[in-house]
Coordinates of C-alpha atoms in Angstrom, one line a residue:
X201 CA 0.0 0.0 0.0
X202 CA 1.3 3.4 -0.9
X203 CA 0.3 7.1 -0.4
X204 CA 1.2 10.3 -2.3
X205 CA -0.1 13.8 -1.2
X206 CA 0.1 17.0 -2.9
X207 CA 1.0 20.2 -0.6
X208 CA -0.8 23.1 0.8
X209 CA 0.5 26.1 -1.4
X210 CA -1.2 29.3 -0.8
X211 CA -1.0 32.6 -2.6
X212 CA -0.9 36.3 -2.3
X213 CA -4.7 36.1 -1.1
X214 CA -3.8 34.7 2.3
X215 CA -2.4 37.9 3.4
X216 CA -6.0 40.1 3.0
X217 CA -7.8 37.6 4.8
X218 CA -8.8 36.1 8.1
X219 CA -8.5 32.6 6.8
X220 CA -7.7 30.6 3.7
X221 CA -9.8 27.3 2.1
X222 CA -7.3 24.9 0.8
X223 CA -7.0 21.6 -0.8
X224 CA -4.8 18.7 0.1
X225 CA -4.6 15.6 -2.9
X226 CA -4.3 12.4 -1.4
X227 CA -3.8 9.2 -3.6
X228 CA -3.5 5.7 -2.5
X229 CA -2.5 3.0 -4.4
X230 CA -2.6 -0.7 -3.5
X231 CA 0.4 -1.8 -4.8
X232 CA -0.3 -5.9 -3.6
X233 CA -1.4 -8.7 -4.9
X234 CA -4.8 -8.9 -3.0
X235 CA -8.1 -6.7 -2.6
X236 CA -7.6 -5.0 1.1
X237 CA -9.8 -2.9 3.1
X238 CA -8.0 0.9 3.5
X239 CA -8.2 3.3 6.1
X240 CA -6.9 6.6 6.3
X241 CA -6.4 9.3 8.3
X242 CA -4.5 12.5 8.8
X243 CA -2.2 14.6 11.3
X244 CA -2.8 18.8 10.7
X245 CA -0.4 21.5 12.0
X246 CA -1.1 24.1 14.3
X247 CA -2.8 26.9 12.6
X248 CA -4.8 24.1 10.2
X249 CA -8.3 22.4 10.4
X250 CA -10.1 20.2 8.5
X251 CA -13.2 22.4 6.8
X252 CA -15.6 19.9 6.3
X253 CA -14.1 16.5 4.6
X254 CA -16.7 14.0 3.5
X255 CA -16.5 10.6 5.9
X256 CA -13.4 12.3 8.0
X257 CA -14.2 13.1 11.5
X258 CA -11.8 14.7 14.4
X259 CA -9.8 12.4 17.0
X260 CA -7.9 15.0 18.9
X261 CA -4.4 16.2 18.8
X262 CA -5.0 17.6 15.5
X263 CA -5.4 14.1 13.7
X264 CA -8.5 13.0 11.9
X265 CA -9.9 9.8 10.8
X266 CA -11.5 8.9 7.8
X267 CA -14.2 5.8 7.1
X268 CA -12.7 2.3 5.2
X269 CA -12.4 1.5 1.9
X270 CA -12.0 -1.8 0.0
X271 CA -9.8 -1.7 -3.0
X272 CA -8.2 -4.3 -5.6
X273 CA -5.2 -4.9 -6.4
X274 CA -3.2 -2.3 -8.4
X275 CA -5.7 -0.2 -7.8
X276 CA -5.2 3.8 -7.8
X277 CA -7.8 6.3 -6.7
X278 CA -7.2 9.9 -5.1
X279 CA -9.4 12.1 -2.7
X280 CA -9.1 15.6 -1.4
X281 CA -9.1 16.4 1.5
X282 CA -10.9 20.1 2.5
X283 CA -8.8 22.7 5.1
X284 CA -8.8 25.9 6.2
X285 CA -5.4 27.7 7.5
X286 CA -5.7 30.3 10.0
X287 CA -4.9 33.5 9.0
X288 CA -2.1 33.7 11.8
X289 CA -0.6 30.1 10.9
X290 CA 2.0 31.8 9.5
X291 CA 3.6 33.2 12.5
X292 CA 4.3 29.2 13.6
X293 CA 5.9 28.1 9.9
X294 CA 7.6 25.9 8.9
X295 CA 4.8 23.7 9.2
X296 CA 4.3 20.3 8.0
X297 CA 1.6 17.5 8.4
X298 CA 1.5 13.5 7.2
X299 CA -1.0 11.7 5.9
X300 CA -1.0 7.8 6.8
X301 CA -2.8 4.7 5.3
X302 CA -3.6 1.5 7.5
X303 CA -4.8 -1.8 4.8
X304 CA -5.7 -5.7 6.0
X305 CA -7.1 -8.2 4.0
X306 CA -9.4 -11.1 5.2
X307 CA -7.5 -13.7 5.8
X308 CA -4.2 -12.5 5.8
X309 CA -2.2 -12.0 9.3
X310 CA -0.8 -8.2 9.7
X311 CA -1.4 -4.7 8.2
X312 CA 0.3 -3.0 5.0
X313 CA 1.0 0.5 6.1
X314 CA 2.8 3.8 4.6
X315 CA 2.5 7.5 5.4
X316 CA 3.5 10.9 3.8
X317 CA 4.6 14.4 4.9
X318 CA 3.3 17.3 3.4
X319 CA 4.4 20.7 3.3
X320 CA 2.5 24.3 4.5
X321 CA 3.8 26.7 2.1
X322 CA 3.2 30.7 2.8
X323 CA 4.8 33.6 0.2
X324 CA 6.9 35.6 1.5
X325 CA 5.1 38.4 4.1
X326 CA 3.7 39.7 5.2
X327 CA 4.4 42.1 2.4
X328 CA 6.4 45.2 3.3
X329 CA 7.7 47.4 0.9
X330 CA 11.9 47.6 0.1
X331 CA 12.6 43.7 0.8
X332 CA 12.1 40.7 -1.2
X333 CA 12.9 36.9 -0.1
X334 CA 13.3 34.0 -2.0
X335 CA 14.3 30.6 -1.6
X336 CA 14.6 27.0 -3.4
X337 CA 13.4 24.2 -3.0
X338 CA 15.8 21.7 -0.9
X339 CA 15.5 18.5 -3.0
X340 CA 17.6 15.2 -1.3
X341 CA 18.6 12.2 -3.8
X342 CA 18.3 8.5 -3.5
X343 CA 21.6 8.6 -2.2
X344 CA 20.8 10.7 1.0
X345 CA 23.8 13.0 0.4
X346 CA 23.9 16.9 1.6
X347 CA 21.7 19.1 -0.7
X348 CA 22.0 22.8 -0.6
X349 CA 19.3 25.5 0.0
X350 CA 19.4 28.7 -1.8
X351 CA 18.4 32.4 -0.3
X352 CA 17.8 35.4 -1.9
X353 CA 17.8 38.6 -0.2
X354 CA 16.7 42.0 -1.9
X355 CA 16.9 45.4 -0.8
X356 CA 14.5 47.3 -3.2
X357 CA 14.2 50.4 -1.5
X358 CA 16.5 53.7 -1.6
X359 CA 18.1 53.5 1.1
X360 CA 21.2 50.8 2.1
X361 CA 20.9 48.7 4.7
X362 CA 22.4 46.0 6.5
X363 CA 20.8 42.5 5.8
X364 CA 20.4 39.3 7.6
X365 CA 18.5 35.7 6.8
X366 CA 17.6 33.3 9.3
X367 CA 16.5 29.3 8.5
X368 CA 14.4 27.6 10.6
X369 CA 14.4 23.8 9.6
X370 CA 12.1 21.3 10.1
X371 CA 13.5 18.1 13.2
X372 CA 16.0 15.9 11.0
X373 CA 17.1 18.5 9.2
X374 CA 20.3 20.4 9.6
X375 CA 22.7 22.8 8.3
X376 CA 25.3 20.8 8.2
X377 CA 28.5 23.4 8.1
X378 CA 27.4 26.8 8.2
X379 CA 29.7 29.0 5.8
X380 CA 31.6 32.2 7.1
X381 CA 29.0 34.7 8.5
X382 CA 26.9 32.1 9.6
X383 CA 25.8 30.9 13.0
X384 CA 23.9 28.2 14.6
X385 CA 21.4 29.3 16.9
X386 CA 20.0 26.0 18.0
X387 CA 20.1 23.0 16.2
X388 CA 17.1 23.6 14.0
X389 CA 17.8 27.4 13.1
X390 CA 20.7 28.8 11.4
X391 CA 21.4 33.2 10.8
X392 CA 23.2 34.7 8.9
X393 CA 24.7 38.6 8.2
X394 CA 24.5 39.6 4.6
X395 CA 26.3 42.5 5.2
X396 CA 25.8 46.1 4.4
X397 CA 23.5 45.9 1.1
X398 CA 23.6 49.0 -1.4
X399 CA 19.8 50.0 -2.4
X400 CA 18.8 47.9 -5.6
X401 CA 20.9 45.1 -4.6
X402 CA 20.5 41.1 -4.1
X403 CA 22.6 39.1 -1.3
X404 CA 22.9 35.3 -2.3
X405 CA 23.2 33.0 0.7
X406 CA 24.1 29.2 0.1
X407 CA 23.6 26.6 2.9
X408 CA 24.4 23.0 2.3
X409 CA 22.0 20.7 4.6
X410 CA 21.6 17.6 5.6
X411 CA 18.8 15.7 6.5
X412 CA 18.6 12.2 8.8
X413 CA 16.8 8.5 7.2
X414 CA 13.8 9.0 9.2
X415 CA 13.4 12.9 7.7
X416 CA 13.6 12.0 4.4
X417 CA 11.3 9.2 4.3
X418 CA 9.1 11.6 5.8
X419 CA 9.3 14.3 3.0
X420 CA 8.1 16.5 1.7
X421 CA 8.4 18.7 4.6
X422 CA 8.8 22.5 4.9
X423 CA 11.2 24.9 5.9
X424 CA 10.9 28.5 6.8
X425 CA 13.7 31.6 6.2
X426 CA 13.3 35.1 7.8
X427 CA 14.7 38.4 6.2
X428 CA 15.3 41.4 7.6
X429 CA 16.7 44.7 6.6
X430 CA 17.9 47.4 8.8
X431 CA 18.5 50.5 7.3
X432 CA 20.5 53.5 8.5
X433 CA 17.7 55.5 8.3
X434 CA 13.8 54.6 8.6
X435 CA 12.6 51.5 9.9
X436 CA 13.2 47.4 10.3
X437 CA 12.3 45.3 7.3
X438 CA 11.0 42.3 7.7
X439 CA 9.5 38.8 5.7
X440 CA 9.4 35.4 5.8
X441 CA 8.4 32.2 3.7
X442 CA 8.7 28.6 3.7
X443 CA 9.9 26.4 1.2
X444 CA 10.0 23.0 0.3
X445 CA 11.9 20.0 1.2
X446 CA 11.5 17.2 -1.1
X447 CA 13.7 13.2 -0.9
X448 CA 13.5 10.8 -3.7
X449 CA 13.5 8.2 -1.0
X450 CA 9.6 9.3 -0.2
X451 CA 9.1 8.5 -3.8
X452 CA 10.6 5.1 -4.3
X453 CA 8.4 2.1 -5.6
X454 CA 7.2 -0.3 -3.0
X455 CA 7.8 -4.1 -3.2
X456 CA 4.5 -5.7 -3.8
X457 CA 3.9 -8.1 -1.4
X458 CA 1.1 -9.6 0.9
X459 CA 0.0 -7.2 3.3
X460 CA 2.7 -6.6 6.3
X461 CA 4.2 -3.7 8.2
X462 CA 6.1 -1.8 5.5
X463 CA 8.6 1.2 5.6
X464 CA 7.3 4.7 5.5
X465 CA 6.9 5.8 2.4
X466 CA 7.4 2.5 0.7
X467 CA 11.3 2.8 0.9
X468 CA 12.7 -0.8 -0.8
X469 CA 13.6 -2.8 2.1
X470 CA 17.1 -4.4 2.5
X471 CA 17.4 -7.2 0.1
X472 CA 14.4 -6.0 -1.5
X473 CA 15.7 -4.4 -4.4
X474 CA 15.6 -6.4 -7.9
X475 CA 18.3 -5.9 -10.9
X476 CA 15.0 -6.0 -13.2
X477 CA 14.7 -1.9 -13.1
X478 CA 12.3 -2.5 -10.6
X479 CA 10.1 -4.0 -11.8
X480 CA 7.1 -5.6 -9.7
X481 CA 6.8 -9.5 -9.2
X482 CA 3.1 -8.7 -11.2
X483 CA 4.7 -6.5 -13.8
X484 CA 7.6 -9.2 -14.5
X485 CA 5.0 -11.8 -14.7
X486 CA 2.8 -9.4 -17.1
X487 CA 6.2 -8.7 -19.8
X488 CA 7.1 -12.4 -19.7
X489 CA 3.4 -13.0 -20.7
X490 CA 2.9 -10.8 -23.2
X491 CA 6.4 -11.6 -24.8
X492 CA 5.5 -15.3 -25.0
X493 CA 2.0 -14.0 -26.7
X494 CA 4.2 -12.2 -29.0
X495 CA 6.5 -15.1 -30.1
X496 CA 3.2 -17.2 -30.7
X497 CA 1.7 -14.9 -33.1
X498 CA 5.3 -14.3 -35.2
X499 CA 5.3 -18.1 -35.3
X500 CA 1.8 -18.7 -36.4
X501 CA 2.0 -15.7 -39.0
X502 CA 5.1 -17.2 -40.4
X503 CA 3.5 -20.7 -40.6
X504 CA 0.8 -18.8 -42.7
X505 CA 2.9 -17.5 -45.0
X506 CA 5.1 -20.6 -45.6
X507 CA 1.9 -22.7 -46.4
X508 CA 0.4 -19.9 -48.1
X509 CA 3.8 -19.4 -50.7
X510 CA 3.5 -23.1 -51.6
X511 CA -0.3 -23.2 -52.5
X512 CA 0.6 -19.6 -54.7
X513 CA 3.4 -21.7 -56.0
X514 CA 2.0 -25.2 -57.2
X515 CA 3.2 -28.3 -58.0
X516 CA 7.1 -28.0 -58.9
X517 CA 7.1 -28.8 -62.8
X518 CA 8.1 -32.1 -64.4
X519 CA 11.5 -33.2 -65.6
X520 CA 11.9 -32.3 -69.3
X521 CA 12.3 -35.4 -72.0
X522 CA 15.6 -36.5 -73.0
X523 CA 16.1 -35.2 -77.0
X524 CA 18.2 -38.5 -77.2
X525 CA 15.4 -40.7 -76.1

């Protein structure tokens, strides 16, 4: 069993109003080899609540719980899920929730289960004139190894100022050597001093991170950075955003297999790993098939021909008399 989820991206709007609807996509896909009964449920972050989803119903502690499904194998459907984000939720960002799906099947001893981050993201604000901020998306390989997030701070008014960013990062996440003008303030949050910045000007900050197993398997997740410009004259400048934080490990293809307790996020198991491309034991069955189908007909369409060509041809013609005879 696998589930996917979309994120919670909000625009501009959010900043005129007293609270934001939103969407979340959800898709679940039984990726075994029997029909199995699904339930999910949810986990929102402070500052988010569920506005109204169909067969979902509140369980405390922010978490919902949704009714049961039964599905077949290989089957894929999706559901959205309905929210509503505060308009101060962005005062507690980075924030993050996870969706997680619970399957059995009748018969079958244990559970197939898989969850998935998703990530709050807020524009930068709220908006003040003479500052911009801007940052990338923090993307992890299959490998695991350091990524780097990028910053952009501009000073667009007319006046210089002196310019600082500040990460917060989500637990399992970490800069992992903070460059020169840099400083850890706590394990999760990292500033740093742009310097004196001319008006009209863009500081570039580059900070590789790093993020633990459990982390990634848990992405996509959501940082937040802070800008701030103090100028020599006039006042304090200040936004802030989140970002995304994204690991191909959340995204790998789960082995198919009867239902039993599975790694977050369908991460391949040790050992589980095939030298086929990946290929599930249901898809390897399903080429071999239809390349054995395939042989059969080129065999039986060549058989045609052959017998064909010597009907077209006719008897082969009869030895010419000897002269001398």
């Amino acid at each position: 069993m696998q589930v996917t989820t979309g994120d919670v991206t909000l625009s501009e709007a959010y900043w005129n109003k007293a609270s934001t609807a939103a969407t979340l996509q959800v898709t679940v896909h039984n990726t075994g080899t029997t029909a199995q009964r699904v339930r999910l449920s949810y986990t929102l972050p402070a500052g988010l609540t569920d506005a109204g989803t169909k067969g979902c119903a509140a369980v405390g502690g922010g978490a919902y719980r949704c009714g049961a499904w039964s599905t077949e194998a290989g089957v894929r459907f999706s559901t959205v899920l309905r929210l509503r984000v505060a308009g101060t939720a962005w005062k507690e960002m980075p924030l993050s929730g996870s969706v997680q799906v619970i399957a059995d099947a009748p018969g079958v001893p244990g559970e197939a289960t898989d969850d998935q981050g998703f990530a709050v993201l807020f524009p930068p604000g709220p908006p003040v004139p003479g500052i911009t901020l801007a940052a990338d998306e923090v993307a992890f390989d299959i490998s695991g190894s350091p990524s780097t997030l990028t910053l952009r701070l501009g000073n667009t008014g007319r006046v210089d100022a002196a310019g600082r960013v500040e990460v917060v990062l989500p637990a399992g996440v970490t800069v992992s050597a903070p460059p020169l003008g840099c400083v850890a303030v706590d394990p999760t949050r990292t500033r740093c001093d742009a310097g004196l910045m001319l008006a009209g000007t863009t500081a570039e900050v580059r900070l590789p991170v790093e993020a633990t197993p459990q982390a990634q398997r848990e992405a996509p997740l959501s940082g937040a950075v802070i800008g701030q410009l103090d100028p020599s004259s006039g006042p304090t400048r200040r936004v802030q955003m989140s970002f995304r934080i994204t690991s191909a490990a959340a995204l790998a293809t789960p082995v198919v297999s009867p239902p039993a307790p599975t790694g977050s996020q369908g991460v391949l198991q040790a050992g589980g790993a095939t030298g086929d491309g990946g290929l599930t034991s249901v898809e390897r069955t399903a080429v071999i098939l239809i390349a054995v189908s395939t042989l059969l007909v080129v065999l039986a369409l060549t058989l045609a021909t052959t017998s064909l060509r010597r009907r077209l041809g006719g008897p082969p013609p009869e030895p010419a008399p000897n002269p001398a005879d």
